[in-house]
Each structure stands twice: as structure tokens, then as C-alpha cells.
Coordinates of C-alpha atoms and ligand atoms in Angstrom, one line a residue:
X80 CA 70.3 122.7 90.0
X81 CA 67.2 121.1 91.3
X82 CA 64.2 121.4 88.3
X83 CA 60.9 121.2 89.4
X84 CA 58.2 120.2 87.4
X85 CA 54.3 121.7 87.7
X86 CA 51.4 120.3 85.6
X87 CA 49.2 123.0 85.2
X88 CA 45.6 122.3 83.9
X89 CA 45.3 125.5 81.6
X90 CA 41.0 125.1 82.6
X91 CA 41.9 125.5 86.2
X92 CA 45.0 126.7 86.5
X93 CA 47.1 127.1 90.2
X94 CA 48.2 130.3 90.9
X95 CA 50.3 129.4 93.2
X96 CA 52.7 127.9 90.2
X97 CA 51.4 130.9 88.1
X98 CA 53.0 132.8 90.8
X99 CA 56.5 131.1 91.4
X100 CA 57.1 131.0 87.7
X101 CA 56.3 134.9 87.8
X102 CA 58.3 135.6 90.5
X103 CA 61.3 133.7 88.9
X104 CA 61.4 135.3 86.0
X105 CA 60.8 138.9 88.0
X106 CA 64.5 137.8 90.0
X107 CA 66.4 137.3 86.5
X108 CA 65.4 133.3 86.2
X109 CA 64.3 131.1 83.6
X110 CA 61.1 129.5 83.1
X111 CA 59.8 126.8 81.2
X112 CA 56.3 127.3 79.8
X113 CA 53.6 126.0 77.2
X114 CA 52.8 128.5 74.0
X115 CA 50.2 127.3 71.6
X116 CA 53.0 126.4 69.0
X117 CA 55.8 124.4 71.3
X118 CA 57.4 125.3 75.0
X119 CA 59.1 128.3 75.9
X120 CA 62.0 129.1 77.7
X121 CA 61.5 132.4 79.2
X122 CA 63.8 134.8 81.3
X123 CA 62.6 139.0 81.9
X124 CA 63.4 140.4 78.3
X125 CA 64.6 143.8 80.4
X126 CA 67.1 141.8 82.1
X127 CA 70.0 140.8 80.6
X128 CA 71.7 138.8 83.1
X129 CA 68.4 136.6 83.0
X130 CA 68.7 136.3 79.0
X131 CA 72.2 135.2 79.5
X132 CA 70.7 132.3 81.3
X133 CA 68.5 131.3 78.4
X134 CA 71.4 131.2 76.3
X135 CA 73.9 129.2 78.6
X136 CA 70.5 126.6 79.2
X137 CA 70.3 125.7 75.6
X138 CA 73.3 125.7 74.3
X139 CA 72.2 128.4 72.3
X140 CA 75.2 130.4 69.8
X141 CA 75.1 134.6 71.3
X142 CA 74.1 135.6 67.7
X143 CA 70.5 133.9 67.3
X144 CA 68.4 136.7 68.9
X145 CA 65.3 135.8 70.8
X146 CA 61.6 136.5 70.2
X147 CA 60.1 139.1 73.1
X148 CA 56.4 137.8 74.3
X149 CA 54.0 140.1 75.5
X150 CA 50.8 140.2 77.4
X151 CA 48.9 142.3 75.8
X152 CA 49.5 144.9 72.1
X153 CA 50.2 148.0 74.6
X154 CA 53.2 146.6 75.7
X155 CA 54.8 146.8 72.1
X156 CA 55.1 150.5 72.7
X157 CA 57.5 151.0 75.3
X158 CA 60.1 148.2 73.0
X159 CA 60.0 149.6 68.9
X160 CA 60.6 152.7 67.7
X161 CA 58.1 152.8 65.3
X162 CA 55.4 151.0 63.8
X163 CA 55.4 150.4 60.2
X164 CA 52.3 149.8 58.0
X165 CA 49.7 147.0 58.2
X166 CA 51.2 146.3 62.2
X167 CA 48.3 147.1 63.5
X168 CA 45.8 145.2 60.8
X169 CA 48.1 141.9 61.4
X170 CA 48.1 142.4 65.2
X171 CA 44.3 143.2 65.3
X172 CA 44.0 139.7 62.7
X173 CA 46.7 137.4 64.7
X174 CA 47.5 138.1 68.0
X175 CA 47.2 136.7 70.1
X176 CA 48.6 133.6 68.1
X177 CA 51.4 132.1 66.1
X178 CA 52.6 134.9 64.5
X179 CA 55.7 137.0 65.3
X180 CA 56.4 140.4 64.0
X181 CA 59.9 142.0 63.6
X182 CA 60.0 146.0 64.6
X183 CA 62.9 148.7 65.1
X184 CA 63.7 148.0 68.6
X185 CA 63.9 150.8 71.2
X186 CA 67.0 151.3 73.5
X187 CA 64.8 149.6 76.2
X188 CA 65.5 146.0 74.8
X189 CA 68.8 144.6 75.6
X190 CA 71.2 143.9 73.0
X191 CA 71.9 140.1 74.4
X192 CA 67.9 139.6 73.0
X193 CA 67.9 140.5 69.6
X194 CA 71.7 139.3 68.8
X195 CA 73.1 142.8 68.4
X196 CA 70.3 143.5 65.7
X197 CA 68.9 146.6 65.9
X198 CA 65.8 145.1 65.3
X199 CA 62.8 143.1 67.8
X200 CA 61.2 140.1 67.4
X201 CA 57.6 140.3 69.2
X202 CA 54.5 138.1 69.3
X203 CA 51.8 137.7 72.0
X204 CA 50.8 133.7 72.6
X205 CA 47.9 132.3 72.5
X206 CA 47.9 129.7 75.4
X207 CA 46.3 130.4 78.1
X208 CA 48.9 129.6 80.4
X209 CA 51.5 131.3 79.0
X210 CA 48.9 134.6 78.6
X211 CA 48.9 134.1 82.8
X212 CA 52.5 133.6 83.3
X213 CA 53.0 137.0 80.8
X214 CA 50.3 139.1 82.6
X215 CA 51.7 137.5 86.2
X216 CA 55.3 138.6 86.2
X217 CA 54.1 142.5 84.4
X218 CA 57.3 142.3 82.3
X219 CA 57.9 141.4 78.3
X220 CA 59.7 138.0 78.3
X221 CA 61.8 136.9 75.6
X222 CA 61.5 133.2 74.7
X223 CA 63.1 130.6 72.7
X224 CA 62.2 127.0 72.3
X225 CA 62.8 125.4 75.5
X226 CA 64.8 122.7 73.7
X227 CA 68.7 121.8 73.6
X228 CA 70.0 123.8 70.3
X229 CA 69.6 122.5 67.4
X230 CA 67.2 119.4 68.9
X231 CA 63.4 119.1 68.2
X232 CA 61.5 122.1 69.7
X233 CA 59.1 120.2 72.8
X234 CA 56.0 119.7 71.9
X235 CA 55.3 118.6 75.5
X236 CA 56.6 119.2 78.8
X237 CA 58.5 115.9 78.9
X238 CA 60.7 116.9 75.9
X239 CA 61.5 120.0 78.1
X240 CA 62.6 117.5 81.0
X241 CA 64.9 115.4 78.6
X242 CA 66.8 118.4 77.5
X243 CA 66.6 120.9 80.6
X244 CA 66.4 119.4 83.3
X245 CA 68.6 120.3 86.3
X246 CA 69.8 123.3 83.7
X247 CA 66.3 125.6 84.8
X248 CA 64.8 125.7 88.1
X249 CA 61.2 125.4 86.7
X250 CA 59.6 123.7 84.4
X251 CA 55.4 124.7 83.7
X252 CA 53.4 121.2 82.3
X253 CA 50.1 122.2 80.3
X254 CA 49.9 119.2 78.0
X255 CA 50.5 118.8 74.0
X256 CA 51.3 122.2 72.2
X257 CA 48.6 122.8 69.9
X258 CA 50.1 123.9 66.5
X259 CA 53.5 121.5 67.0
X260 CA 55.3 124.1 65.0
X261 CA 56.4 127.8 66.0
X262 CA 55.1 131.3 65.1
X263 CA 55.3 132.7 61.6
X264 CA 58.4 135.1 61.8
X265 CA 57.7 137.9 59.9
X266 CA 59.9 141.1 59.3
X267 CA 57.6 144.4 59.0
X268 CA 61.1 146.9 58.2
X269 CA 61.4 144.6 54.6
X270 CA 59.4 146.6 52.2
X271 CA 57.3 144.3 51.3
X272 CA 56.9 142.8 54.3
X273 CA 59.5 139.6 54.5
X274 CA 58.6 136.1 55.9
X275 CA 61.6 135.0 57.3
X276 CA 60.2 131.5 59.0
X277 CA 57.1 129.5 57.6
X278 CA 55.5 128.7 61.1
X279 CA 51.7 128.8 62.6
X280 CA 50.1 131.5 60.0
X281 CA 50.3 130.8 56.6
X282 CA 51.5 133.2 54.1
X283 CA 48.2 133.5 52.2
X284 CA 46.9 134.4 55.5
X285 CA 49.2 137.1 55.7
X286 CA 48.5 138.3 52.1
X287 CA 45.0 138.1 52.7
X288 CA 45.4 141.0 56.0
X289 CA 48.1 143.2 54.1
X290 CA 48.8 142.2 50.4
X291 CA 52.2 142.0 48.9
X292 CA 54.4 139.9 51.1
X293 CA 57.5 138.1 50.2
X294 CA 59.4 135.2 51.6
X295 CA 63.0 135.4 52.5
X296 CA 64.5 133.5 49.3
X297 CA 67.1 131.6 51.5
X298 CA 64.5 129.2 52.4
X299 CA 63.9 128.2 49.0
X300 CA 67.7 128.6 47.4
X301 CA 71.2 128.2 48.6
X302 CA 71.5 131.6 50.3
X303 CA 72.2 133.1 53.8
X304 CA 68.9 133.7 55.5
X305 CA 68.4 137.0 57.2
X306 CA 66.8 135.3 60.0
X307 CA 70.1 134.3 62.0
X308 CA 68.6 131.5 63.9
X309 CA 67.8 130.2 60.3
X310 CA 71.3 129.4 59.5
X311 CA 72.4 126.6 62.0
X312 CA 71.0 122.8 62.1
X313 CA 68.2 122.5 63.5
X314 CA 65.6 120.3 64.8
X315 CA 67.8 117.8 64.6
X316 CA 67.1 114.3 66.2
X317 CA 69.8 111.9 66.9
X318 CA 69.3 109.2 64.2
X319 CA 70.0 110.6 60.9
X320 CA 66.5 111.7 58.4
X321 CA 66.4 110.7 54.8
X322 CA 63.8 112.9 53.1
X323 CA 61.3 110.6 50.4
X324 CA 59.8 112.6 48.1
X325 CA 57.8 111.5 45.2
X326 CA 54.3 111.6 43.5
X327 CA 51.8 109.5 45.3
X328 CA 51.3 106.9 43.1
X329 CA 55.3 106.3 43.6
X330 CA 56.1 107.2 47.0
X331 CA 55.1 103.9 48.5
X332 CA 57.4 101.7 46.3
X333 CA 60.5 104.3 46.7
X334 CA 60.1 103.9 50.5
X335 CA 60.2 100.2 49.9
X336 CA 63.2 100.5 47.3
X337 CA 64.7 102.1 49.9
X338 CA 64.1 100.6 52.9
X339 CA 65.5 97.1 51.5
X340 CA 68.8 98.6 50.7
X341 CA 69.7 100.6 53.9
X342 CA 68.2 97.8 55.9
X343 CA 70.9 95.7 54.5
X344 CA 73.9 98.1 55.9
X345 CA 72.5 96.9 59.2
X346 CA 70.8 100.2 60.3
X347 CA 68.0 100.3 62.5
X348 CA 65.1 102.1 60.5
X349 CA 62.7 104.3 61.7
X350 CA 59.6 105.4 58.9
X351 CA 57.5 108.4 59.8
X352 CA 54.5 108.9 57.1
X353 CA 51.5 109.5 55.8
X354 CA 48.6 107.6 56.5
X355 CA 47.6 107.0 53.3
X356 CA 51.2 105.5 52.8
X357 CA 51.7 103.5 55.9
X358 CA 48.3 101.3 54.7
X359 CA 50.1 100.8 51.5
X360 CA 53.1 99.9 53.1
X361 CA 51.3 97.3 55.7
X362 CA 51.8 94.1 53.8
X363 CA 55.0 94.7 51.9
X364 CA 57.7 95.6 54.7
X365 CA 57.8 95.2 59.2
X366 CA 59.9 98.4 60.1
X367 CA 61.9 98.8 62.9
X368 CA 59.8 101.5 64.2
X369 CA 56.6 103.1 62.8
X370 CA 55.0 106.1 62.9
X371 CA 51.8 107.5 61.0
X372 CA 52.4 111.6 60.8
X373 CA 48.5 112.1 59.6
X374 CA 46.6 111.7 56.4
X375 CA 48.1 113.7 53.7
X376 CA 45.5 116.6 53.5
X377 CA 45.8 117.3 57.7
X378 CA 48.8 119.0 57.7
X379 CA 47.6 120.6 60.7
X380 CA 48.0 117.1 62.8
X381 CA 51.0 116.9 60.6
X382 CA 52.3 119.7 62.0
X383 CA 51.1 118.9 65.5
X384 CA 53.1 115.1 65.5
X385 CA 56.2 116.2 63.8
X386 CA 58.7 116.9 66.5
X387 CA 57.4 114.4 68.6
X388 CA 57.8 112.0 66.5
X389 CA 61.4 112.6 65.3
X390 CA 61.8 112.1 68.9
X391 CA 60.1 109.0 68.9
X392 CA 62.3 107.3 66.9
X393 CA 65.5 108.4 69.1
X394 CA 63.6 106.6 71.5
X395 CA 63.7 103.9 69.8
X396 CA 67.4 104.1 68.8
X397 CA 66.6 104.0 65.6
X398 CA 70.2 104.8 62.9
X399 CA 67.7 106.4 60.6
X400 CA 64.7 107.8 59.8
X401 CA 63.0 107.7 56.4
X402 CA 60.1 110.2 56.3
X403 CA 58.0 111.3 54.0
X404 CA 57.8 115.0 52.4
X405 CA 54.3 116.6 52.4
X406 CA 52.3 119.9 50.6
X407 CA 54.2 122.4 50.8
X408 CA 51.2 124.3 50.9
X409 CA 49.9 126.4 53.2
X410 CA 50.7 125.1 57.2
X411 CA 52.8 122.6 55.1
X412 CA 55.4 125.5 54.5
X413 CA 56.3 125.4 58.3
X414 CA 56.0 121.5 58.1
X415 CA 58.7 120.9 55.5
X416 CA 61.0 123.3 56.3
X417 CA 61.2 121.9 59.9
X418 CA 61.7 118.7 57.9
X419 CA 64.2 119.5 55.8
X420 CA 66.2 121.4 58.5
X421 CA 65.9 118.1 60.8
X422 CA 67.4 116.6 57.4
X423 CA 70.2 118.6 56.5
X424 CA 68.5 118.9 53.3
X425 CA 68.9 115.8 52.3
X426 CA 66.5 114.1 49.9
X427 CA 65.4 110.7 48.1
X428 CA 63.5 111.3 44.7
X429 CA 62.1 108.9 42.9
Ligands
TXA1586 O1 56.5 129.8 68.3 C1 57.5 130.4 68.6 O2 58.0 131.3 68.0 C2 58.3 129.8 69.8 C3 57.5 130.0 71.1 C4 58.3 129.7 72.3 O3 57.0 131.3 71.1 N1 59.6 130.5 69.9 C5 60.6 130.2 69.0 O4 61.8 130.9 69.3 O5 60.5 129.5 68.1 P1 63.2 130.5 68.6 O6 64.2 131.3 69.4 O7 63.4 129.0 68.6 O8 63.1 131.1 67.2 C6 63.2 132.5 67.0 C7 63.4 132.8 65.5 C8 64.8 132.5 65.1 O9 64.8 131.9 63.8 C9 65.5 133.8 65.1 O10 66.6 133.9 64.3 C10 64.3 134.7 64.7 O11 63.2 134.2 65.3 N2 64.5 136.1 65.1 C11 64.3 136.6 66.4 N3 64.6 137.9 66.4 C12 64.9 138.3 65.2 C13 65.2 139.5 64.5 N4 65.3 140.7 65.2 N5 65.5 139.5 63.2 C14 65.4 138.4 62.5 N6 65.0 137.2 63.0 C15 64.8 137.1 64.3
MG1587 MG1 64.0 127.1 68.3

């Protein structure tokens, strides 16, 4: 299949590609688009020989359902059942933006969408183009990453060209993501509400609108997680990623510790850090390949570099990738559990 590619300036945006992509997804194709968090790939949620195609693009296992994106908070109706409590205070607060809301889905919603659940997964994006695209083709669209399973999700439209191309017929260009890291995904049936994924809006943001809210325990402990997409690898760039976790004063010399014995096995070494670190590091060790993630209190650059730069260092042909665990506070929730899914868990202490 032919892919073509559109850079869209989401200031001045061409309708005419606003159009084609519409009119794709409105005859049962897929589209690649820009949200605020990463890309999209996006078929007609009502059309389930379109999903299909979303699923058969990325590689993507039947059972990890899809979130729905809609235009505007009217469209919700026609797709749940019902609308539990605080919906409306949380939609009112966070939509449009990074922050997807699971509902009892109506008969209307295909099962191929939500994985057989009897459940939805809805959010409404912030990015201007994708608002277009939504509003364009009149129909909800459901919308993974636009990434190969279990890779990085594209932070910009070229990482959609590495993975996708001549697998979709077109691929929408606005430019970096904003946020780096997806929606919040956050189950409103779980009394108290549940966060299943850490993503764009933080859970003290969330307690803040509504009150009591929990977090799915699997991403802290050895569990299942109720969030199916949850349980495969993930974000997962070629070379292999070493977590380093320490206190500050120690994490410079355990990267160093480190370093000087892997390098030894012959490996090509990638480092991604902080900042702070990588000046530390400047006159003790030359890596292979480095890259500063942000200074240790920006985890919102953090989050914004993270996937890129694990695929950075593939580009590189780095063996491995040391990198260096944040805050788990606040956006850095989202950050290290993307981090320590790229990882497979695995960790360095000091
Ligand atoms: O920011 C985002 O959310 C991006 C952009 C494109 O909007 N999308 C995204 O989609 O990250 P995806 O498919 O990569 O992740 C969807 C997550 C998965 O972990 C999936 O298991 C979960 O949402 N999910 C979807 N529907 C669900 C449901 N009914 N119940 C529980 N989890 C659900
Ligand atoms: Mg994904």
C-alpha cells in the first residue's frame, strides 16, 4: 500500500487533507493523526471492518481494546449506557485533554473496540488537528497509538513513518506531540473511581475534581492489571533498558560503576538522563550515545522527550540503554511507568 504523508500546520490547517483523512475514515480506513499526548491511529469506531484494520496495522493482540475519540461531550451519549458520578465534573475539568474515561458501553460500539469488554474507553483530544479530523468525518473514532505493538508510541509523525508506513494509506504530520505521554485512563464503573494508566492528568488532579480515587494496584505490585493493554511489553525499543535508580548524591557514580562494567562486555551504550546528572557525568565517562531527558524537576519535558529518545538510541544501534529513574510524582507517574514497561522492570539500585 502506497502511504502518503501530509504536514499539516495545526495554525493554518488545509482542509483539503482535513478532508481526505475524513473521508478515509468515513469508507472504513485508517488514519494516522497528531493528539496532544502522541499520534493516533484512527479507523470509524462504528465500523468494525475499519477497526480490524487498526489491529492488523499494528500488530496489535484482538484482546487490547481501543480508546473511542470524540468531538465534542454530546457524542458520549449515543455510546454508554449510563453515566456514573463525577463524569460530568471530570469532563467539564479535562476535556478536551489527556484524560480518558471508561463508561458502560451501549450496543452501538462494536465489540472488536473494546476487546469484548462490556465496557468503553472515551476521551476527547485536545489537538487541534485531531479536534478537525473528529468534527470532519461526524463519526466517534477509536484510536490507538499509531506505533508497531509493543514499540515507543510516536511522538512525531516520523516515528509513524518508521513503523506504518505502506501498512496505512495516510499519515497526518502536525509536529512534536505536546505531553510525549498518553491520556490518564481512568475507569468511572470502579467504585472509587480506578486509574488504570498514569498518563497526561495526574492523580491529584483527579482527586482534586472528584475526591477518593484509587490506582489499579497492578501498577505498583506483581498483579494482573485490569487494563488489558497493561499486561503486554510495551514501549519497548530495540536495544535493551537498564533502569538506574538511586538518591542523587549517588546516582552519578552508579551510572559510572555501571557503565565501566557493561562497556567491557563489548556493548554499545546508550545513557538517557537528567540534566543535572549528565553535567556530573561530563568529565568522568564519553558514552556511546547521549541524551539529556530534562532537568530533574521538568518532568513535563521529561515526559515530552521520553519516547523519542528511546528511539534515539536505536538509531544509534546502541546494545543498551542505561537511563535514569525520575519522581514518581505527579506527571512522573506516567513517566516511569512508560519507563519501566520499556524496561521489563528491570532495575540497577545503588
Ligand atoms: O493518549 C492516548 O490515550 C493515545 C492517543 C492516541 O489518544 N491513545 C492510546 O491508546 O494510548 P492505546 O490503545 O495505546 O492505549 C489504550 C489503553 C490500553 O492500555 C487499553 O488496555 C486501555 O486503554 N483501555 C481501552 N479500553 C479499555 C476498557 N474498556 N477497559 C480498560 N482499559 C481499556
Ligand atoms: Mg499504545
Amino acid at each position: 500500500m502506497q502511504t502518503e504523508y501530509i504536514k499539516l500546520d495545526p495554525e493554518h490547517m488545509d482542509k483539503a487533507a482535513l478532508k481526505k483523512g475524513a473521508l478515509l475514515l468515513r469508507q472504513g480506513e485508517v488514519v494516522a493523526f497528531p493528539t496532544e499526548t502522541v499520534y493516533g491511529l484512527g479507523a470509524n469506531a462504528l465500523d468494525p471492518a475499519g477497526v480490524d484494520k487498526i489491529f492488523l496495522a499494528k500488530g496489535r493482540p484482538g484482546d487490547n481494546p481501543l480508546i473511542v475519540h470524540v468531538a465534542h461531550p454530546g457524542q458520549l451519549k449515543s455510546l454508554v449506557t449510563e453515566i456514573p458520578p463525577g463524569a460530568y465534573a471530570l469532563m467539564e475539568r479535562f476535556w478536551p485533554g489527556p484524560l480518558t474515561l471508561i463508561f458502560p458501553k451501549s450496543s452501538l460500539v462494536p465489540s472488536n473496540v473494546t476487546g469484548g469488554l462490556n465496557t468503553v474507553a472515551l476521551r476527547m483530544p485536545k489537538h487541534p488537528i485531531a479536534l478537525a479530523l473528529l468534527q470532519e468525518a461526524g463519526v466517534p473514532v477509536a484510536a490507538p497509538s499509531a506505533n508497531l505493538s509493543g514499540k515507543p508510541s510516536p511522538t512525531v509523525g516520523e516515528h509513524v513513518w518508521t513503523d506504518l508506513m505502506g501498512k496505512i494509506p495516510l499519515i497526518l504530520d502536525g509536529g512534536e506531540t505536546q505531553y510525549g505521554v498518553e491520556s490518564t485512563v481512568l475507569d468511572l464503573t470502579a467504585t472509587p473511581p480506578m486509574i488504570l494508566r498514569p498518563g497526561g492528568v495526574t492523580l491529584e488532579e483527579i482527586q482534586e475534581v472528584i475526591g477518593e480515587v484509587r490506582q489499579d494496584p497492578a501498577l505498583k505490585e506483581n498483579q494482573p492489571p485490569r487494563s488489558p493493554g497493561m499486561k503486554y511489553t510495551h514501549y519497548a525499543p530495540e536495544a535493551e533498558v537498564l533502569i538506574m535508580e538511586g538518591s542523587e548524591q549517588e546516582i552519578t557514580s552508579l551510572i559510572v560503576n555501571h557503565y565501566q562494567r557493561l562497556v567491557k562486555t563489548g556493548q554499545k551504550i546508550a545513557l538517557l538522563v537528567s540534566e543535572e546528572t549528565a553535567q556530573e557525568l561530563e568529565h568522568q565517562l564519553v558514552p556511546d550515545y547521549l541524551e539529556i531527558l530534562g532537568p530533574r524537576k521538568n518532568l513535563s519535558l521529561v515526559a515530552h522527550r521520553l519516547f523519542s529518545a528511546l528511539r534515539h538510541a536505536d538509531l544509534h544501534s546502541v546494545d543498551l540503554i542505561l537511563i535514569e529513574a525520575f519522581s514518581d510524582q505527579g506527571l512522573g507517574a506516567a513517566v516511569m511507568n512508560r519507563m519501566r514497561k520499556a524496561a521489563g522492570n528491570k532495575v540497577l539500585k545503588s
